[in-house]
CSV table of C-alpha atoms and ligand atoms in Angstrom, one decimal:
chain,number,residue,atom,x,y,z
A,1035,MET,CA,59.3,118.2,215.7
A,1036,LEU,CA,59.0,115.7,218.5
A,1037,GLN,CA,61.4,116.2,221.4
A,1038,SER,CA,62.7,113.9,224.1
A,1039,ILE,CA,61.0,114.1,227.5
A,1040,ARG,CA,62.5,116.6,229.9
A,1041,GLY,CA,65.3,115.1,231.9
A,1042,MET,CA,65.7,112.2,229.6
A,1043,ARG,CA,68.8,112.5,227.5
A,1044,ASP,CA,70.0,111.1,224.2
A,1045,VAL,CA,73.6,109.9,224.5
A,1046,LEU,CA,75.1,110.5,221.1
A,1047,PRO,CA,77.9,108.4,219.7
A,1048,VAL,CA,80.9,110.3,220.9
A,1049,GLU,CA,79.5,110.5,224.5
A,1050,ALA,CA,78.2,106.9,224.3
A,1051,ARG,CA,81.7,105.8,223.6
A,1052,ARG,CA,82.8,107.4,226.9
A,1053,PHE,CA,79.8,105.8,228.8
A,1054,ARG,CA,80.8,102.4,227.4
A,1055,LEU,CA,84.5,102.9,228.3
A,1056,VAL,CA,83.6,104.0,231.9
A,1057,GLU,CA,81.0,101.3,232.4
A,1058,ASP,CA,83.3,98.6,231.0
A,1059,THR,CA,86.1,99.7,233.3
A,1060,LEU,CA,83.7,99.5,236.3
A,1061,ARG,CA,82.5,96.0,235.2
A,1062,ALA,CA,86.1,94.9,234.9
A,1063,VAL,CA,87.0,96.1,238.5
A,1064,LEU,CA,83.8,94.5,239.9
A,1065,ARG,CA,84.7,91.3,238.2
A,1066,GLY,CA,88.2,91.5,239.7
A,1067,TYR,CA,86.5,91.6,243.1
A,1068,ALA,CA,84.4,88.5,242.2
A,1069,TYR,CA,81.1,90.4,242.2
A,1070,GLU,CA,78.5,88.7,239.9
A,1071,GLU,CA,76.1,90.5,237.6
A,1072,LEU,CA,72.4,90.5,238.1
A,1073,GLN,CA,70.0,91.8,235.5
A,1074,LEU,CA,66.8,93.1,237.0
A,1075,PRO,CA,63.4,94.5,235.6
A,1076,LEU,CA,63.0,98.2,235.1
A,1077,LEU,CA,59.4,97.9,236.4
A,1078,GLU,CA,58.5,96.6,239.9
A,1079,PRO,CA,55.4,96.6,242.0
A,1080,THR,CA,55.1,100.1,243.6
A,1081,GLU,CA,54.8,98.6,247.0
A,1082,LEU,CA,58.4,97.4,246.8
A,1083,PHE,CA,59.7,100.9,246.9
A,1084,ALA,CA,57.1,102.2,249.3
A,1085,ARG,CA,58.2,99.5,251.8
A,1086,GLY,CA,61.9,99.4,250.8
A,1087,VAL,CA,63.0,103.0,250.2
A,1088,GLY,CA,60.4,104.4,252.7
A,1089,GLU,CA,57.1,106.2,252.5
A,1090,GLY,CA,58.5,109.5,253.9
A,1091,THR,CA,61.4,109.8,251.5
A,1092,ASP,CA,61.5,112.3,248.7
A,1093,ILE,CA,61.9,109.4,246.2
A,1094,VAL,CA,58.7,107.7,247.2
A,1095,GLU,CA,56.7,110.9,248.0
A,1096,LYS,CA,57.3,112.8,244.8
A,1097,GLU,CA,59.8,111.4,242.4
A,1098,MET,CA,58.5,108.0,241.2
A,1099,TYR,CA,57.1,107.3,237.8
A,1100,THR,CA,54.1,105.2,238.9
A,1101,LEU,CA,51.4,104.0,236.6
A,1102,ALA,CA,48.6,101.5,236.6
A,1103,ASP,CA,49.3,98.3,234.6
A,1104,ARG,CA,46.4,97.2,232.3
A,1105,ASP,CA,45.1,95.0,235.0
A,1106,GLY,CA,45.1,97.9,237.5
A,1107,GLU,CA,48.2,96.8,239.5
A,1108,SER,CA,50.3,99.8,240.5
A,1109,ILE,CA,53.8,99.5,239.0
A,1110,THR,CA,56.8,101.8,239.2
A,1111,LEU,CA,59.8,102.5,237.0
A,1112,ARG,CA,62.7,101.7,239.4
A,1113,PRO,CA,64.1,104.8,241.1
A,1114,GLU,CA,67.1,102.8,242.4
A,1115,GLY,CA,68.4,99.2,242.4
A,1116,THR,CA,68.8,98.0,245.9
A,1117,ALA,CA,65.1,97.2,246.6
A,1118,GLY,CA,64.8,95.2,243.4
A,1119,CYS,CA,68.0,93.4,244.0
A,1120,VAL,CA,66.8,92.2,247.5
A,1121,ARG,CA,63.4,91.3,246.0
A,1122,ALA,CA,65.0,89.2,243.3
A,1123,LEU,CA,67.4,87.4,245.6
A,1124,LEU,CA,64.6,86.7,248.1
A,1125,GLN,CA,62.2,85.5,245.4
A,1126,HIS,CA,64.8,83.0,244.1
A,1127,GLY,CA,65.9,81.8,247.5
A,1128,LEU,CA,69.4,83.1,247.1
A,1129,LEU,CA,69.8,84.7,250.5
A,1130,PHE,CA,69.1,81.7,252.6
A,1131,ASN,CA,72.2,80.3,254.4
A,1132,GLN,CA,74.6,81.9,251.9
A,1133,THR,CA,76.4,85.1,251.1
A,1134,GLN,CA,76.1,87.0,247.8
A,1135,ARG,CA,78.1,89.6,246.2
A,1136,VAL,CA,76.4,91.0,243.1
A,1137,TYR,CA,76.3,94.1,240.9
A,1138,TYR,CA,73.9,95.6,238.4
A,1139,ALA,CA,74.0,98.3,235.8
A,1140,GLY,CA,71.3,100.2,234.1
A,1141,PRO,CA,68.8,103.1,234.0
A,1142,MET,CA,66.9,104.4,237.0
A,1143,PHE,CA,64.1,106.9,236.9
A,1144,ARG,CA,63.3,109.8,239.3
A,1145,TYR,CA,61.1,112.8,238.7
A,1146,GLU,CA,63.7,115.4,239.9
A,1147,ARG,CA,64.3,118.9,238.7
A,1148,PRO,CA,66.8,118.3,235.8
A,1149,GLN,CA,70.1,120.1,235.8
A,1150,LYS,CA,73.7,119.3,234.9
A,1151,GLY,CA,74.4,115.9,236.5
A,1152,ARG,CA,70.8,115.4,237.5
A,1153,TYR,CA,68.4,113.7,235.1
A,1154,ARG,CA,65.1,112.0,235.3
A,1155,GLN,CA,66.5,108.9,233.6
A,1156,PHE,CA,70.1,108.3,234.7
A,1157,GLN,CA,72.3,105.3,235.0
A,1158,GLN,CA,73.7,103.5,238.0
A,1159,VAL,CA,76.2,100.7,238.5
A,1160,GLY,CA,75.5,99.3,241.9
A,1161,ALA,CA,77.2,96.7,244.1
A,1162,GLU,CA,75.6,94.8,247.0
A,1163,ALA,CA,76.9,92.3,249.5
A,1164,PHE,CA,74.6,90.1,251.5
A,1165,GLY,CA,75.0,87.9,254.6
A,1166,LEU,CA,78.1,89.7,255.8
A,1167,ALA,CA,77.7,91.8,259.0
A,1168,GLY,CA,81.2,92.9,259.8
A,1169,PRO,CA,82.9,96.1,258.9
A,1170,ASP,CA,85.3,94.2,256.7
A,1171,VAL,CA,82.7,94.2,253.9
A,1172,ASP,CA,82.0,97.9,254.4
A,1173,VAL,CA,85.7,98.4,253.9
A,1174,GLU,CA,85.7,96.1,250.8
A,1175,LEU,CA,83.0,98.2,249.3
A,1176,MET,CA,85.1,101.4,249.8
A,1177,ALA,CA,88.2,99.7,248.5
A,1178,LEU,CA,86.2,98.7,245.5
A,1179,GLY,CA,85.1,102.3,244.9
A,1180,ARG,CA,88.7,103.5,245.1
A,1181,ALA,CA,89.8,100.8,242.6
A,1182,CYS,CA,87.1,102.1,240.2
A,1183,TRP,CA,88.3,105.7,240.6
A,1184,ARG,CA,91.9,104.6,240.1
A,1185,ALA,CA,91.2,102.6,237.0
A,1186,LEU,CA,89.5,105.7,235.5
A,1187,GLY,CA,92.1,108.2,236.7
A,1188,VAL,CA,89.5,110.3,238.7
A,1189,GLU,CA,90.7,109.3,242.2
A,1190,PRO,CA,92.2,112.8,242.9
A,1191,LEU,CA,88.8,114.4,242.3
A,1192,LEU,CA,86.9,112.3,244.8
A,1193,ARG,CA,86.8,112.2,248.6
A,1194,LEU,CA,85.2,109.7,250.8
A,1195,GLU,CA,82.8,110.8,253.5
A,1196,ILE,CA,81.5,108.3,256.1
A,1197,ASN,CA,79.2,108.3,259.0
A,1198,THR,CA,77.3,105.9,261.2
A,1199,LEU,CA,73.5,106.0,261.9
A,1200,GLY,CA,73.8,103.4,264.6
A,1201,ALA,CA,71.4,100.5,265.3
A,1202,PRO,CA,67.7,101.1,264.5
A,1203,ALA,CA,66.9,101.9,268.2
A,1204,ALA,CA,69.7,104.5,268.3
A,1205,ARG,CA,68.6,106.1,265.1
A,1206,ALA,CA,65.0,106.2,266.4
A,1207,ALA,CA,66.1,107.8,269.7
A,1208,TYR,CA,68.0,110.4,267.8
A,1209,ARG,CA,65.1,111.0,265.5
A,1210,ALA,CA,62.8,111.6,268.5
A,1211,ALA,CA,65.3,114.0,270.1
A,1212,LEU,CA,65.8,115.9,266.9
A,1213,VAL,CA,62.0,116.3,266.4
A,1214,ASP,CA,61.7,117.4,270.1
A,1215,TYR,CA,64.3,120.0,269.5
A,1216,LEU,CA,63.1,121.3,266.2
A,1217,THR,CA,59.3,121.3,266.7
A,1218,PRO,CA,59.2,124.5,268.9
A,1219,ARG,CA,61.5,126.1,266.3
A,1220,GLN,CA,59.7,124.9,263.1
A,1221,GLY,CA,58.6,128.4,262.2
A,1222,GLU,CA,62.2,129.4,261.5
A,1223,LEU,CA,62.9,126.3,259.3
A,1224,ASP,CA,62.9,126.5,255.5
A,1225,PRO,CA,59.7,125.1,254.0
A,1226,ASP,CA,61.3,121.8,252.8
A,1227,SER,CA,62.7,121.2,256.3
A,1228,ARG,CA,59.3,122.0,257.9
A,1229,ARG,CA,57.7,119.4,255.6
A,1230,ARG,CA,60.3,116.9,256.5
A,1231,LEU,CA,59.9,117.3,260.2
A,1232,ASP,CA,57.3,114.6,260.7
A,1233,ARG,CA,58.1,112.4,257.7
A,1234,ASN,CA,61.9,112.3,257.4
A,1235,PRO,CA,63.4,114.6,260.1
A,1236,LEU,CA,67.0,113.3,259.7
A,1237,ARG,CA,67.1,114.7,256.2
A,1238,ILE,CA,66.8,118.2,257.7
A,1239,LEU,CA,70.5,117.8,258.6
A,1240,ASP,CA,71.2,118.0,254.8
A,1241,SER,CA,69.5,121.4,254.4
A,1242,LYS,CA,71.5,124.1,252.7
A,1243,ASP,CA,69.4,126.9,254.1
A,1244,PRO,CA,71.5,129.2,256.4
A,1245,ALA,CA,68.7,129.8,258.9
A,1246,THR,CA,68.0,126.1,259.2
A,1247,GLN,CA,71.7,125.4,259.5
A,1248,ALA,CA,72.0,128.0,262.3
A,1249,ILE,CA,69.2,126.3,264.2
A,1250,LEU,CA,70.9,122.9,263.7
A,1251,ALA,CA,74.1,124.2,265.2
A,1252,ASP,CA,72.7,123.6,268.7
A,1253,ALA,CA,70.6,120.6,267.9
A,1254,PRO,CA,71.2,117.2,269.5
A,1255,ARG,CA,74.1,115.4,267.7
A,1256,LEU,CA,73.8,112.0,266.1
A,1257,PRO,CA,77.2,110.8,267.4
A,1258,ASP,CA,76.0,111.2,271.0
A,1259,PHE,CA,73.2,108.6,270.4
A,1260,ILE,CA,75.2,105.9,268.7
A,1261,ASP,CA,75.0,102.5,270.5
A,1262,ASP,CA,78.3,100.8,271.7
A,1263,GLU,CA,78.2,98.0,269.1
A,1264,SER,CA,77.8,100.5,266.2
A,1265,ALA,CA,80.5,102.7,267.7
A,1266,VAL,CA,82.9,99.7,267.7
A,1267,HIS,CA,81.9,98.8,264.2
A,1268,PHE,CA,82.5,102.3,263.0
A,1269,GLU,CA,85.9,102.5,264.8
A,1270,THR,CA,87.0,99.2,263.3
A,1271,LEU,CA,86.0,100.5,259.9
A,1272,GLN,CA,88.0,103.6,260.3
A,1273,SER,CA,91.2,101.7,261.4
A,1274,ALA,CA,90.8,99.4,258.4
A,1275,LEU,CA,90.5,102.4,256.0
A,1276,THR,CA,93.6,103.9,257.5
A,1277,ALA,CA,95.4,100.6,257.2
A,1278,LEU,CA,94.4,100.4,253.5
A,1279,ASP,CA,95.5,104.0,253.0
A,1280,ILE,CA,92.0,105.1,251.9
A,1281,PRO,CA,91.6,108.8,253.1
A,1282,PHE,CA,88.2,109.6,254.5
A,1283,VAL,CA,86.4,112.3,256.5
A,1284,VAL,CA,83.8,111.6,259.1
A,1285,ASN,CA,80.7,113.7,258.3
A,1286,PRO,CA,78.2,113.5,261.2
A,1287,ARG,CA,75.6,115.2,259.1
A,1288,LEU,CA,75.7,112.5,256.4
A,1289,VAL,CA,72.3,110.7,256.8
A,1290,ARG,CA,71.3,109.7,253.2
A,1291,GLY,CA,67.9,110.1,251.6
A,1292,LEU,CA,66.7,106.5,251.8
A,1293,ASP,CA,65.1,104.9,254.8
A,1294,TYR,CA,66.8,101.5,254.8
A,1295,TYR,CA,70.2,102.5,256.1
A,1296,THR,CA,71.6,101.3,259.4
A,1297,GLN,CA,75.1,101.9,260.8
A,1298,THR,CA,77.6,102.7,258.1
A,1299,VAL,CA,76.7,105.2,255.4
A,1300,PHE,CA,79.1,106.8,252.9
A,1301,GLU,CA,79.4,109.0,249.9
A,1302,TRP,CA,82.2,109.6,247.4
A,1303,VAL,CA,81.9,113.4,246.6
A,1304,THR,CA,83.5,115.8,244.3
A,1305,ASP,CA,83.8,119.6,244.1
A,1306,ALA,CA,84.2,119.4,240.4
A,1307,LEU,CA,80.6,119.0,239.4
A,1308,GLY,CA,78.9,122.0,241.1
A,1309,SER,CA,75.9,121.1,243.3
A,1310,GLN,CA,75.6,117.5,242.1
A,1311,GLY,CA,78.7,116.4,244.0
A,1312,ALA,CA,77.7,112.8,245.0
A,1313,VAL,CA,79.2,110.4,242.5
A,1314,CYS,CA,78.7,107.3,244.5
A,1315,ALA,CA,76.7,106.6,247.6
A,1316,GLY,CA,75.7,103.7,249.8
A,1317,GLY,CA,75.9,102.0,253.2
A,1318,ARG,CA,74.7,99.2,255.3
A,1319,TYR,CA,71.0,98.2,255.3
A,1320,ASP,CA,70.7,95.3,257.8
A,1321,GLY,CA,66.9,95.7,258.2
A,1322,LEU,CA,65.8,95.8,254.6
A,1323,ILE,CA,65.7,92.0,253.9
A,1324,GLU,CA,63.4,91.4,256.8
A,1325,GLU,CA,61.3,94.5,255.9
A,1326,LEU,CA,60.7,92.8,252.5
A,1327,GLY,CA,59.7,89.5,254.0
A,1328,GLY,CA,63.0,87.6,254.4
A,1329,ARG,CA,64.9,86.5,257.4
A,1330,PRO,CA,67.1,89.0,259.1
A,1331,THR,CA,70.2,89.3,256.8
A,1332,PRO,CA,73.0,91.8,257.0
A,1333,ALA,CA,73.7,93.7,253.8
A,1334,ALA,CA,75.7,96.6,252.5
A,1335,GLY,CA,76.2,98.2,249.1
A,1336,PHE,CA,76.6,101.3,247.0
A,1337,ALA,CA,75.5,102.8,243.7
A,1338,ILE,CA,77.7,104.8,241.3
A,1339,GLY,CA,75.9,107.6,239.3
A,1340,LEU,CA,77.3,106.8,235.9
A,1341,ASP,CA,76.3,110.1,234.3
A,1342,ARG,CA,78.2,112.0,237.0
A,1343,LEU,CA,81.2,109.7,236.8
A,1344,VAL,CA,81.3,110.2,233.0
A,1345,LEU,CA,81.2,114.0,233.5
A,1346,LEU,CA,84.2,113.7,235.9
A,1347,HIS,CA,86.1,111.4,233.5
A,1348,GLU,CA,85.6,114.1,230.8
A,1349,GLN,CA,87.5,116.5,233.0
A,1350,VAL,CA,90.4,114.2,233.3
A,1351,VAL,CA,90.4,112.9,229.7
A,1352,PRO,CA,88.8,115.7,227.8
A,1353,VAL,CA,89.1,114.2,224.3
A,1354,LEU,CA,88.3,110.7,223.5
A,1355,GLU,CA,89.3,109.6,220.0
A,1356,ALA,CA,86.5,110.8,217.8
A,1357,ALA,CA,86.9,108.4,214.8
A,1358,ALA,CA,84.0,106.1,214.1
A,1359,ALA,CA,86.1,103.6,212.1
A,1360,ASP,CA,89.7,102.6,211.7
A,1361,VAL,CA,89.6,101.0,208.3
A,1362,TYR,CA,87.2,102.1,205.5
A,1363,VAL,CA,86.7,99.6,202.7
A,1364,CYS,CA,86.0,101.2,199.3
A,1365,VAL,CA,84.1,99.0,196.9
A,1366,LEU,CA,85.2,99.9,193.4
A,1367,ASP,CA,82.5,98.0,191.5
A,1368,SER,CA,79.5,95.9,192.4
A,1369,GLU,CA,81.1,92.6,191.4
A,1370,SER,CA,83.7,93.1,194.1
A,1371,LEU,CA,81.2,93.5,196.9
A,1372,GLY,CA,81.2,89.9,198.0
A,1373,TRP,CA,85.0,89.9,198.2
A,1374,ALA,CA,85.1,93.2,200.0
A,1375,PHE,CA,82.8,91.8,202.7
A,1376,ALA,CA,84.9,88.6,202.9
A,1377,ILE,CA,88.1,90.6,203.3
A,1378,ALA,CA,86.5,92.9,205.9
A,1379,ASP,CA,85.3,89.8,207.9
A,1380,LYS,CA,88.8,88.2,207.8
A,1381,LEU,CA,90.3,91.5,209.1
A,1382,ARG,CA,87.8,91.7,211.9
A,1383,GLN,CA,88.8,88.2,213.0
A,1384,ALA,CA,92.5,88.8,212.7
A,1385,LEU,CA,92.4,92.3,214.2
A,1386,PRO,CA,89.6,92.3,216.8
A,1387,THR,CA,90.4,95.8,218.1
A,1388,PHE,CA,90.0,97.4,214.7
A,1389,ARG,CA,86.7,98.9,213.6
A,1390,ILE,CA,86.1,98.1,210.0
A,1391,ARG,CA,83.4,99.8,207.9
A,1392,VAL,CA,82.5,98.7,204.4
A,1393,HIS,CA,81.3,101.4,202.1
A,1394,ALA,CA,77.6,101.1,201.1
A,1395,GLY,CA,75.8,102.9,198.3
A,1396,GLY,CA,78.3,102.7,195.4
A,1397,GLY,CA,79.6,105.8,193.7
A,1398,LYS,CA,82.9,107.1,192.5
A,1399,LEU,CA,86.1,106.4,194.3
A,1400,LYS,CA,86.6,110.1,195.1
A,1401,ASN,CA,83.3,110.2,196.9
A,1402,GLN,CA,84.0,107.0,198.7
A,1403,LEU,CA,87.3,108.4,199.9
A,1404,LYS,CA,85.4,111.5,201.2
A,1405,ARG,CA,83.2,109.2,203.3
A,1406,ALA,CA,86.3,107.4,204.5
A,1407,ASP,CA,87.8,110.7,205.6
A,1408,GLN,CA,84.5,111.7,207.4
A,1409,SER,CA,84.5,108.4,209.3
A,1410,GLY,CA,87.8,109.4,210.8
A,1411,ALA,CA,89.5,106.2,209.5
A,1412,ARG,CA,93.3,106.1,209.3
A,1413,PHE,CA,93.2,103.5,206.5
A,1414,ALA,CA,91.2,103.0,203.3
A,1415,LEU,CA,91.2,99.7,201.5
A,1416,LEU,CA,90.5,99.7,197.8
A,1417,VAL,CA,88.8,96.6,196.5
A,1418,GLY,CA,87.9,96.2,192.9
A,1419,ALA,CA,88.2,93.7,189.9
A,1420,ASP,CA,92.0,94.3,189.5
A,1421,GLU,CA,92.6,93.8,193.2
A,1422,MET,CA,90.5,90.7,193.3
A,1423,ALA,CA,92.3,89.2,190.3
A,1424,ALA,CA,95.6,89.9,192.0
A,1425,GLY,CA,94.3,88.6,195.4
A,1426,ALA,CA,95.6,91.8,196.9
A,1427,PRO,CA,93.6,94.9,198.0
A,1428,SER,CA,95.3,98.3,198.0
A,1429,LEU,CA,96.0,99.9,201.4
A,1430,LYS,CA,95.9,103.6,201.4
A,1431,TYR,CA,97.1,105.7,204.3
A,1432,LEU,CA,94.7,108.5,204.9
A,1433,ARG,CA,96.5,110.4,207.6
A,1434,GLU,CA,100.1,109.8,206.8
A,1435,ASP,CA,102.3,110.6,203.9
A,1436,ARG,CA,102.9,107.1,202.7
A,1437,GLU,CA,102.8,105.2,199.4
A,1438,GLN,CA,99.7,103.2,198.7
A,1439,GLN,CA,100.5,99.5,198.9
A,1440,SER,CA,99.1,96.4,197.2
A,1441,LEU,CA,99.1,93.6,199.8
A,1442,ASP,CA,97.8,90.1,200.1
A,1443,LEU,CA,95.8,89.3,203.2
A,1444,PRO,CA,98.6,88.1,205.5
A,1445,ALA,CA,100.7,91.1,204.5
A,1446,LEU,CA,97.8,93.4,205.0
A,1447,VAL,CA,97.1,92.0,208.5
A,1448,GLN,CA,100.7,92.5,209.3
A,1449,ALA,CA,100.8,96.1,208.0
A,1450,LEU,CA,97.7,97.1,209.9
A,1451,ALA,CA,98.8,95.3,213.1
A,1452,ALA,CA,102.1,97.1,212.9
A,1453,ALA,CA,100.4,100.5,212.5
A,1454,GLY,CA,98.0,99.8,215.4
A,1455,VAL,CA,94.6,101.3,216.1
B,2158,HAM,P1,71.3,107.3,245.8
B,2158,HAM,O1,72.2,108.2,246.7
B,2158,HAM,O2,69.9,107.7,245.7
B,2158,HAM,O3,71.5,105.8,246.4
B,2158,HAM,O4,71.9,107.3,244.4
B,2158,HAM,C1,73.3,106.8,244.2
B,2158,HAM,C2,73.9,107.7,243.2
B,2158,HAM,O5,73.2,107.8,242.0
B,2158,HAM,C3,74.1,109.2,243.6
B,2158,HAM,O6,75.2,109.4,244.4
B,2158,HAM,C4,74.2,109.9,242.2
B,2158,HAM,O7,75.6,109.8,241.8
B,2158,HAM,C5,73.4,109.0,241.3
B,2158,HAM,N1,72.1,109.7,241.1
B,2158,HAM,C6,71.0,109.7,241.9
B,2158,HAM,N2,70.0,110.4,241.4
B,2158,HAM,C7,70.4,110.9,240.2
B,2158,HAM,C8,69.9,111.7,239.2
B,2158,HAM,N3,68.6,112.2,239.3
B,2158,HAM,N4,70.7,112.0,238.1
B,2158,HAM,C9,71.9,111.6,238.0
B,2158,HAM,N5,72.5,110.8,238.9
B,2158,HAM,C10,71.8,110.4,240.0
B,2158,HAM,C11,70.9,104.8,245.9
B,2158,HAM,O8,70.3,104.7,244.8
B,2158,HAM,C12,71.1,103.5,246.7
B,2158,HAM,N6,70.3,102.4,246.0
B,2158,HAM,C13,72.6,103.2,246.8
B,2158,HAM,C14,72.8,101.9,247.5
B,2158,HAM,C15,73.1,100.7,247.0
B,2158,HAM,N7,72.8,101.8,248.9
B,2158,HAM,C16,73.1,100.6,249.2
B,2158,HAM,N8,73.3,99.9,248.1
């Protein structure tokens, strides 16, 4: 039998319901902060990510799904959303002389080693703010994150880590100092870190290898290289977080795996998901718009890993209601089918939160009631020639010890509304 591609999951109905709940909650919070939705292509020119995310990053070096289009153009399934977002806003002239606050949601693709919380197709909900240079918008993005965690009840499981990479010149000076320090010691580094030494040395700070960590203990420290302006930006940010009562820890080793960051970087991390602890990550990327051909424009944003957030939500709310339907309409004879559909539609209109399933495929009432039971519905509605003649379907309570009732439509709506979903 054909199987799905490794790292690409099927999200089956019960889990899909949780994804929907979590995503809808995030969308509602983003809406409340007046962020507007952008819908972007899954495929982009490969060059966008090479230039945007950075040639030396793991993503571009070894994780992209890249293929030749039929005309030979190299195209890539998006590994993240920020570069495409900038591309789209530039292409449509939406960054010129204006600010933008936008969000996007959808699948991203990275050829990573799959494990719990890490997939090759995964979902992100990302938020980006353009044209705003001050730390106030950095704070807004963190407040927005906290509002999301609160709305989902996962706030106690997450902590905010922040750092500053400084202005590009400071970052470059630090990079050079780190390379100078590590080069004579490269024989003692783990193989991944050795490979990163010329391409992406800051990422070595992330290494979990004990020998590498021991060497890093005496390495030059990023905070010593930060320029004054960035230091002030970072301090203002911290005061504002304190004023907003958003707890955080400064992690000077937090450097992020994408090249476009400048100044503020942050991650919301959890200890509840094993090694895949980053649930949301982002930062400022003031140089990316220019890198992609626009005028210098400050920008900052984050992306939430929806798959990980869903796993976290499951720990807080282990069981979501498993029923597929609330009302199951049993059709007692083929002549009543039209009326059954009409009743079901009227109920859907009158009770928009109810899920109403009409039986298909005929059969005896007993078998239809079995299906009703399997659907998890609390109510069955019996619709046949007698009910049609009386203008009143019979309401049967499937999960309570209550008498079956014959009710006309208004009474039926009232009875269901009173019982609730
Ligand atoms: P990122 O750190 O690469 O940043 O990804 C953001 C989040 O996506 C991660 O914290 C994680 O929750 C989730 N994620 C990443 N890879 C996987 C995977 N293989 N499986 C499951 N979840 C994953 C970015 O993508 C930036 N574009 C964020 C950003 C937006 N920075 C500024 N604006």
